[in-house]
Amino acid sequence: MGSLNLYILKRRIRKWWKYLVVLIFLLAVYFGGFFHITGNISTTPPSEHSRNTMKEVFALRRQIRLLKSVLKQYSIPEKEYSDVLLPVIYVITPTYTRPQQKAELTSRLKSVFLHVPALHWIVVEDAPKKSQMVSNFLESSGLTHTHLHQSTPQEWKLKDSDPKWRKPRGVLQRNAGIRWLRSKFAHDANPRGVVYFADDDNTYSVELFHEMRDTHKVSVWPVALVGGVLVERPLVGSNGQVSSWLAGWKADRPFAMDMAGFAVNLSLLLNKSGVEFSIDAPIGFQESVFLEKLITQEELEPKADLCTKVYVWHTRTEQPDLKQEIRLNKVGKHTDEGIEL
Ligand code: UGA
Ligand code: MN
């Protein structure tokens, strides 16, 4: 009997051994031991953490494909985004704490800057110290960045009752950015690059950065939705130079344009010692007072098809309605408890 049982067992094994081998192999793979012994590939089931990392890598790969297609769409040659020798665009952004800050930094700036090669974002918080939110945001942004802070003294801060134009905004923060550049290039007589001042509530198009890339001195272009008109823009004469300004508000400013309407060559800015923004410039003359220290009108380089295309909009964001939040706060509830927005 015993030998019959053994015989049947042997036959069964002969019939099923392939399946058994596969089963044993799968078990070994699952528990990781097999490849641990061979020492080459660890197939331990991925931890939650590495599974998330893998998901992120796949998502980033998808994003790269998307970005490449966007660059192609704008006819930006591959050389432009793969060439490490491109002049870097240093974008200086003043920013301050408010409920929609992260939304602005995300949608209006980060999402666009990710499409721009060789961009270094200098974010300057108007605050006595750097905030955790902005630190985390920049760390995970995937952008080359520098995080600074510079608070505006109380006497230069807008009061709630003040109209917006009463005090200049972002001035000391832009200067902190310029100073950082001065110290970074202190030993470089002729650094290559471009400086652009990008407020955190404007709308920027990818092409804008393509236009400003080869700024020899100061380049200029139209800005939409500013100064009470649809477009404020430099007018270009037949000799290709800026002849005058089309603006509604204070059209007689020496440089009648918004902060978003020009970029400066890095060497030009750094080689003129001490050029900065003035907190006490007459209202509306912030840009003019700064540019007069650097350039004359004839030397400006008109971009965006001789200033006939709009690539930047001076948008503003509506204040969020937080009436219910305020009501809840009064009874000790905070909808943002334990969550960052
Ligand atoms: C207009 C111009 O577009 C600005 O470039 C210029 O600085 C400003 O006027 C001015 O007159 O000073 P506007 O839209 O009125 O801009 O100003 P905001 O967008 O409110 O502020 C400009 C920048 O300064 C923004 O990036 C903002 O985040 C920052 N800011 C604003 C601060 O850093 N601190 C503040 O208390 C307020
Ligand atoms: Mn603004």
Short mmCIF file of C-alpha atoms and ligand atoms in Angstrom, two decimals:
data_model
loop_
_atom_site.label_atom_id
_atom_site.label_comp_id
_atom_site.label_asym_id
_atom_site.label_seq_id
_atom_site.Cartn_x
_atom_site.Cartn_y
_atom_site.Cartn_z
CA MET A 1 0.00 0.00 0.00
CA GLY A 2 2.77 2.34 1.07
CA SER A 3 4.64 1.84 -2.16
CA LEU A 4 1.41 2.39 -4.18
CA ASN A 5 0.87 5.70 -2.42
CA LEU A 6 4.44 6.68 -3.17
CA TYR A 7 3.97 5.69 -6.80
CA ILE A 8 0.83 7.86 -7.12
CA LEU A 9 2.56 10.74 -5.44
CA LYS A 10 5.55 10.47 -7.79
CA ARG A 11 3.24 10.46 -10.83
CA ARG A 12 1.40 13.49 -9.53
CA ILE A 13 4.65 15.31 -8.93
CA ARG A 14 5.82 14.44 -12.44
CA LYS A 15 2.57 15.86 -13.79
CA TRP A 16 2.48 18.99 -11.64
CA TRP A 17 6.16 19.77 -11.04
CA LYS A 18 6.26 22.68 -13.52
CA TYR A 19 3.39 24.36 -11.69
CA LEU A 20 5.05 23.68 -8.39
CA VAL A 21 8.29 25.31 -9.56
CA VAL A 22 6.38 28.37 -10.74
CA LEU A 23 4.52 28.54 -7.42
CA ILE A 24 7.71 28.24 -5.40
CA PHE A 25 9.36 30.87 -7.58
CA LEU A 26 6.47 33.28 -7.11
CA LEU A 27 6.49 32.74 -3.35
CA ALA A 28 10.23 33.38 -3.31
CA VAL A 29 9.79 36.56 -5.31
CA TYR A 30 6.97 37.69 -3.06
CA PHE A 31 8.87 37.22 0.14
CA GLY A 32 12.02 38.62 -1.40
CA GLY A 33 14.29 35.93 -0.06
CA PHE A 34 15.21 34.49 -3.43
CA PHE A 35 16.68 37.66 -4.87
CA HIS A 36 18.13 38.66 -1.56
CA ILE A 37 20.21 35.50 -1.70
CA THR A 38 21.32 36.16 -5.28
CA GLY A 39 22.06 39.68 -4.06
CA ASN A 40 21.24 41.41 -7.34
CA ILE A 41 17.69 42.65 -7.40
CA SER A 42 15.71 43.16 -4.25
CA THR A 43 12.09 42.39 -4.95
CA THR A 44 10.87 42.93 -1.43
CA PRO A 45 7.37 44.31 -1.86
CA PRO A 46 7.92 48.05 -2.13
CA SER A 47 7.16 50.00 0.99
CA GLU A 48 4.44 52.63 0.99
CA HIS A 49 7.19 55.24 0.76
CA SER A 50 8.95 53.80 -2.30
CA ARG A 51 5.63 53.12 -4.00
CA ASN A 52 4.85 56.82 -3.66
CA THR A 53 8.29 57.71 -5.02
CA MET A 54 7.68 55.47 -8.04
CA LYS A 55 4.32 57.09 -8.64
CA GLU A 56 5.99 60.49 -8.50
CA VAL A 57 8.70 59.44 -10.98
CA PHE A 58 6.04 58.23 -13.44
CA ALA A 59 4.10 61.45 -12.99
CA LEU A 60 7.26 63.52 -13.60
CA ARG A 61 8.04 61.53 -16.74
CA ARG A 62 4.57 62.32 -18.01
CA GLN A 63 5.19 65.97 -17.18
CA ILE A 64 8.49 66.01 -19.10
CA ARG A 65 6.68 64.68 -22.16
CA LEU A 66 4.03 67.35 -21.74
CA LEU A 67 6.59 70.14 -21.29
CA LYS A 68 8.47 69.06 -24.38
CA SER A 69 5.31 69.16 -26.42
CA VAL A 70 4.51 72.66 -25.12
CA LEU A 71 8.00 73.89 -26.06
CA LYS A 72 7.56 72.39 -29.50
CA GLN A 73 4.21 74.08 -29.85
CA TYR A 74 5.81 77.48 -29.19
CA SER A 75 8.57 76.60 -31.68
CA ILE A 76 11.21 76.87 -28.98
CA PRO A 77 14.15 74.92 -30.41
CA GLU A 78 15.34 71.91 -28.40
CA LYS A 79 18.77 73.58 -28.10
CA GLU A 80 17.08 76.23 -25.97
CA TYR A 81 15.94 73.93 -23.26
CA SER A 82 18.76 71.46 -23.28
CA ASP A 83 21.60 73.95 -23.62
CA VAL A 84 23.19 74.49 -20.22
CA LEU A 85 25.05 77.48 -21.63
CA LEU A 86 21.92 79.60 -21.99
CA PRO A 87 22.08 82.93 -20.11
CA VAL A 88 20.16 82.33 -16.89
CA ILE A 89 17.05 84.42 -16.27
CA TYR A 90 17.02 85.52 -12.62
CA VAL A 91 13.42 86.21 -11.69
CA ILE A 92 12.96 88.27 -8.53
CA THR A 93 9.54 87.96 -6.88
CA PRO A 94 8.39 89.88 -3.80
CA THR A 95 5.65 88.05 -1.95
CA TYR A 96 3.68 88.38 1.28
CA THR A 97 1.48 86.18 3.44
CA ARG A 98 -2.24 86.05 2.60
CA PRO A 99 -4.80 83.28 2.10
CA GLN A 100 -4.30 83.07 -1.68
CA GLN A 101 -0.47 83.32 -1.59
CA LYS A 102 0.27 79.66 -2.33
CA ALA A 103 -2.36 79.60 -5.06
CA GLU A 104 -0.76 82.63 -6.72
CA LEU A 105 2.76 81.26 -6.44
CA THR A 106 1.57 77.93 -7.83
CA SER A 107 -0.68 78.86 -10.70
CA ARG A 108 0.68 82.19 -11.82
CA LEU A 109 4.39 81.52 -11.40
CA LYS A 110 5.56 77.96 -10.72
CA SER A 111 3.37 76.36 -13.37
CA VAL A 112 4.80 78.71 -16.00
CA PHE A 113 8.40 78.76 -14.78
CA LEU A 114 8.54 74.96 -15.04
CA HIS A 115 8.25 75.42 -18.80
CA VAL A 116 11.22 77.82 -18.94
CA PRO A 117 14.79 76.52 -19.21
CA ALA A 118 17.67 78.09 -17.25
CA LEU A 119 15.51 80.06 -14.85
CA HIS A 120 16.58 80.86 -11.29
CA TRP A 121 13.75 82.05 -9.11
CA ILE A 122 14.62 84.42 -6.27
CA VAL A 123 11.63 84.62 -3.95
CA VAL A 124 11.75 87.35 -1.32
CA GLU A 125 9.17 87.24 1.43
CA ASP A 126 8.00 90.51 2.95
CA ALA A 127 8.33 89.08 6.45
CA PRO A 128 10.68 89.12 9.45
CA LYS A 129 11.58 85.49 8.71
CA LYS A 130 11.12 82.88 6.02
CA SER A 131 7.86 80.98 6.28
CA GLN A 132 7.60 77.19 6.37
CA MET A 133 4.98 77.26 3.64
CA VAL A 134 7.18 79.08 1.13
CA SER A 135 10.22 76.94 2.10
CA ASN A 136 8.31 73.71 1.49
CA PHE A 137 6.74 75.10 -1.65
CA LEU A 138 10.11 76.02 -3.17
CA GLU A 139 11.80 72.79 -2.08
CA SER A 140 9.20 70.70 -3.87
CA SER A 141 8.81 73.05 -6.85
CA GLY A 142 11.45 71.42 -9.04
CA LEU A 143 12.81 74.90 -9.79
CA THR A 144 16.26 76.35 -9.16
CA HIS A 145 15.53 78.87 -6.46
CA THR A 146 16.80 81.11 -3.70
CA HIS A 147 14.59 81.94 -0.75
CA LEU A 148 15.13 85.26 1.02
CA HIS A 149 13.17 87.52 3.32
CA GLN A 150 13.12 91.27 3.86
CA SER A 151 10.36 92.93 5.78
CA THR A 152 8.95 96.31 4.92
CA PRO A 153 9.12 98.69 7.94
CA GLN A 154 5.72 99.51 9.46
CA GLU A 155 5.77 103.13 8.27
CA TRP A 156 5.97 101.92 4.63
CA LYS A 157 3.23 99.28 4.99
CA LEU A 158 -0.21 99.95 3.56
CA LYS A 159 -2.93 100.34 6.19
CA ASP A 160 -6.26 98.58 5.57
CA SER A 161 -7.86 101.99 5.03
CA ASP A 162 -5.20 103.11 2.50
CA PRO A 163 -5.81 103.04 -1.24
CA LYS A 164 -3.38 100.62 -2.90
CA TRP A 165 -1.34 103.32 -4.65
CA ARG A 166 -0.55 105.15 -1.38
CA LYS A 167 2.66 103.21 -0.67
CA PRO A 168 5.02 101.33 -2.98
CA ARG A 169 4.98 97.53 -2.67
CA GLY A 170 7.76 94.99 -3.11
CA VAL A 171 10.51 97.62 -3.28
CA LEU A 172 12.79 96.46 -0.45
CA GLN A 173 12.20 92.84 -1.46
CA ARG A 174 13.37 93.47 -5.04
CA ASN A 175 16.41 95.27 -3.62
CA ALA A 176 17.20 92.28 -1.38
CA GLY A 177 17.13 90.15 -4.55
CA ILE A 178 19.48 92.56 -6.35
CA ARG A 179 21.85 92.54 -3.36
CA TRP A 180 21.88 88.74 -3.35
CA LEU A 181 22.90 88.83 -7.01
CA ARG A 182 25.60 91.40 -6.24
CA SER A 183 27.15 89.16 -3.61
CA LYS A 184 26.78 86.00 -5.72
CA PHE A 185 28.70 87.61 -8.59
CA ALA A 186 31.06 89.74 -6.48
CA HIS A 187 34.09 88.12 -8.13
CA ASP A 188 32.72 87.96 -11.65
CA ALA A 189 33.37 91.12 -13.67
CA ASN A 190 31.00 90.20 -16.47
CA PRO A 191 28.35 87.72 -15.36
CA ARG A 192 26.01 86.41 -18.06
CA GLY A 193 22.30 86.56 -17.36
CA VAL A 194 19.09 88.53 -17.35
CA VAL A 195 17.13 89.95 -14.42
CA TYR A 196 13.33 90.15 -14.42
CA PHE A 197 11.06 91.46 -11.67
CA ALA A 198 7.94 89.28 -11.58
CA ASP A 199 5.23 90.21 -9.08
CA ASP A 200 3.31 87.27 -7.69
CA ASP A 201 -0.11 88.24 -9.04
CA ASN A 202 0.57 88.90 -12.74
CA THR A 203 -0.05 86.40 -15.54
CA TYR A 204 3.02 85.34 -17.50
CA SER A 205 3.24 83.48 -20.76
CA VAL A 206 6.11 81.10 -21.59
CA GLU A 207 7.02 83.13 -24.69
CA LEU A 208 7.85 86.15 -22.53
CA PHE A 209 10.94 84.41 -21.17
CA HIS A 210 11.96 83.34 -24.66
CA GLU A 211 11.78 87.03 -25.69
CA MET A 212 13.88 88.38 -22.82
CA ARG A 213 16.61 85.72 -23.00
CA ASP A 214 18.99 87.78 -25.12
CA THR A 215 18.71 91.13 -23.36
CA HIS A 216 21.88 93.12 -24.03
CA LYS A 217 20.95 96.14 -21.93
CA VAL A 218 17.23 96.54 -21.20
CA SER A 219 14.49 94.88 -23.23
CA VAL A 220 10.87 96.07 -23.24
CA TRP A 221 7.42 94.83 -24.35
CA PRO A 222 3.72 95.59 -23.83
CA VAL A 223 1.90 94.89 -20.55
CA ALA A 224 -1.87 94.35 -20.66
CA LEU A 225 -4.54 95.39 -18.13
CA VAL A 226 -2.50 98.06 -16.38
CA GLY A 227 -2.69 101.78 -15.68
CA GLY A 228 -6.41 101.92 -16.47
CA VAL A 229 -6.00 100.79 -20.10
CA LEU A 230 -6.10 97.50 -21.99
CA VAL A 231 -2.45 97.67 -23.02
CA GLU A 232 0.39 99.94 -22.04
CA ARG A 233 3.17 99.71 -24.58
CA PRO A 234 6.29 101.26 -26.03
CA LEU A 235 5.77 102.62 -29.55
CA VAL A 236 8.53 101.66 -31.95
CA GLY A 237 9.66 103.96 -34.76
CA SER A 238 10.79 102.93 -38.24
CA ASN A 239 14.38 102.87 -37.00
CA GLY A 240 13.41 100.04 -34.62
CA GLN A 241 13.87 102.19 -31.50
CA VAL A 242 11.30 103.12 -28.86
CA SER A 243 10.02 106.54 -29.94
CA SER A 244 7.30 107.14 -27.33
CA TRP A 245 4.86 105.45 -24.97
CA LEU A 246 1.23 104.52 -25.32
CA ALA A 247 -0.25 104.79 -21.84
CA GLY A 248 -3.32 106.26 -20.21
CA TRP A 249 -2.07 107.08 -16.77
CA LYS A 250 0.88 109.51 -16.47
CA ALA A 251 1.93 108.93 -20.07
CA ASP A 252 4.68 111.51 -19.62
CA ARG A 253 6.71 109.25 -17.32
CA PRO A 254 10.29 108.93 -18.72
CA PHE A 255 9.67 105.16 -18.99
CA ALA A 256 5.88 104.85 -19.00
CA MET A 257 5.68 101.14 -18.22
CA ASP A 258 5.00 98.70 -15.45
CA MET A 259 7.54 96.57 -13.59
CA ALA A 260 6.41 93.59 -15.68
CA GLY A 261 7.34 95.34 -18.93
CA PHE A 262 11.13 95.13 -18.93
CA ALA A 263 14.16 92.94 -18.20
CA VAL A 264 17.72 94.03 -17.48
CA ASN A 265 21.02 92.50 -18.48
CA LEU A 266 22.71 91.12 -15.34
CA SER A 267 26.13 92.70 -16.03
CA LEU A 268 24.61 96.08 -16.80
CA LEU A 269 22.77 96.03 -13.46
CA LEU A 270 25.65 94.75 -11.36
CA ASN A 271 28.35 96.89 -12.96
CA LYS A 272 26.52 100.10 -12.06
CA SER A 273 27.20 100.13 -8.38
CA GLY A 274 24.37 100.66 -5.98
CA VAL A 275 21.54 100.70 -8.57
CA GLU A 276 18.38 99.74 -6.69
CA PHE A 277 14.73 100.72 -6.38
CA SER A 278 13.93 103.77 -4.25
CA ILE A 279 11.25 103.41 -1.64
CA ASP A 280 10.63 107.17 -1.81
CA ALA A 281 10.33 107.46 -5.60
CA PRO A 282 7.28 109.60 -6.54
CA ILE A 283 4.11 107.49 -6.84
CA GLY A 284 4.09 105.74 -10.21
CA PHE A 285 7.70 106.58 -10.97
CA GLN A 286 9.26 103.46 -9.42
CA GLU A 287 10.18 101.95 -12.81
CA SER A 288 11.32 105.25 -14.34
CA VAL A 289 13.59 106.24 -11.45
CA PHE A 290 15.24 102.80 -11.60
CA LEU A 291 15.65 102.65 -15.38
CA GLU A 292 16.99 106.20 -15.66
CA LYS A 293 20.02 105.03 -13.70
CA LEU A 294 20.69 102.31 -16.30
CA ILE A 295 19.72 103.39 -19.78
CA THR A 296 18.35 105.96 -22.22
CA GLN A 297 15.13 105.48 -24.16
CA GLU A 298 16.94 105.05 -27.53
CA GLU A 299 18.97 102.16 -26.15
CA LEU A 300 15.93 100.06 -25.17
CA GLU A 301 15.52 96.77 -27.06
CA PRO A 302 11.89 96.33 -28.18
CA LYS A 303 10.80 92.67 -28.02
CA ALA A 304 7.56 90.80 -28.77
CA ASP A 305 7.50 91.64 -32.47
CA LEU A 306 8.43 95.29 -32.00
CA CYS A 307 6.08 95.54 -29.02
CA THR A 308 2.99 94.36 -30.90
CA LYS A 309 2.37 91.17 -28.91
CA VAL A 310 1.15 90.71 -25.35
CA TYR A 311 2.89 88.09 -23.24
CA VAL A 312 2.20 89.46 -19.75
CA TRP A 313 -0.94 90.72 -18.04
CA HIS A 314 -1.05 92.86 -14.90
CA THR A 315 -3.85 90.80 -13.39
CA ARG A 316 -5.03 91.09 -9.83
CA THR A 317 -6.76 88.46 -7.77
CA GLU A 318 -10.06 89.04 -6.07
CA GLN A 319 -9.96 88.86 -2.29
CA PRO A 320 -11.40 85.51 -1.19
CA ASP A 321 -14.70 85.58 0.69
CA LEU A 322 -13.85 84.39 4.21
CA LYS A 323 -16.94 85.55 6.12
CA GLN A 324 -17.79 82.03 7.25
CA GLU A 325 -14.20 81.34 8.26
CA ILE A 326 -14.19 84.44 10.46
CA ARG A 327 -17.48 83.32 12.03
CA LEU A 328 -16.05 79.86 12.74
CA ASN A 329 -12.82 81.32 14.12
CA LYS A 330 -14.89 83.17 16.73
CA VAL A 331 -16.16 79.84 18.07
CA GLY A 332 -12.67 78.36 18.05
CA LYS A 333 -12.89 76.48 14.72
CA HIS A 334 -10.31 76.82 11.97
CA THR A 335 -10.92 75.02 8.68
CA ASP A 336 -7.19 75.11 7.94
CA GLU A 337 -6.21 73.35 11.15
CA GLY A 338 -3.59 70.76 10.26
CA ILE A 339 -3.71 71.56 6.57
CA GLU A 340 -1.67 73.99 4.50
CA LEU A 341 -3.20 76.04 1.72
C1 UGA B 1 1.97 97.83 -9.25
C2 UGA B 1 3.20 97.35 -10.02
O1 UGA B 1 2.82 96.33 -10.93
C3 UGA B 1 4.22 96.81 -9.03
O2 UGA B 1 5.31 96.29 -9.73
C4 UGA B 1 4.63 97.93 -8.11
O3 UGA B 1 5.50 97.43 -7.12
C5 UGA B 1 3.39 98.48 -7.41
O4 UGA B 1 2.37 98.82 -8.34
C6 UGA B 1 3.79 99.71 -6.60
O5 UGA B 1 3.28 100.78 -6.90
O6 UGA B 1 4.65 99.56 -5.75
P1 UGA B 1 0.23 96.32 -7.79
O7 UGA B 1 -0.51 95.24 -8.48
O8 UGA B 1 -0.50 97.57 -7.45
O9 UGA B 1 1.54 96.65 -8.63
O10 UGA B 1 0.98 95.77 -6.47
P2 UGA B 1 0.97 94.35 -5.80
O11 UGA B 1 0.85 93.29 -6.83
O12 UGA B 1 0.02 94.35 -4.68
O13 UGA B 1 2.44 94.28 -5.17
C7 UGA B 1 3.61 94.16 -5.96
C8 UGA B 1 4.48 93.02 -5.41
O14 UGA B 1 4.85 93.33 -4.08
C9 UGA B 1 3.76 91.67 -5.38
O15 UGA B 1 4.64 90.66 -5.81
C10 UGA B 1 3.38 91.50 -3.93
O16 UGA B 1 3.36 90.16 -3.49
C11 UGA B 1 4.48 92.26 -3.22
N1 UGA B 1 4.02 92.83 -1.92
C12 UGA B 1 2.82 93.47 -1.80
C13 UGA B 1 4.85 92.71 -0.81
O17 UGA B 1 5.94 92.14 -0.91
N2 UGA B 1 4.42 93.23 0.38
C14 UGA B 1 3.22 93.86 0.54
O18 UGA B 1 2.89 94.28 1.68
C15 UGA B 1 2.40 93.96 -0.59
MN MN B 2 0.02 93.25 -8.70
#
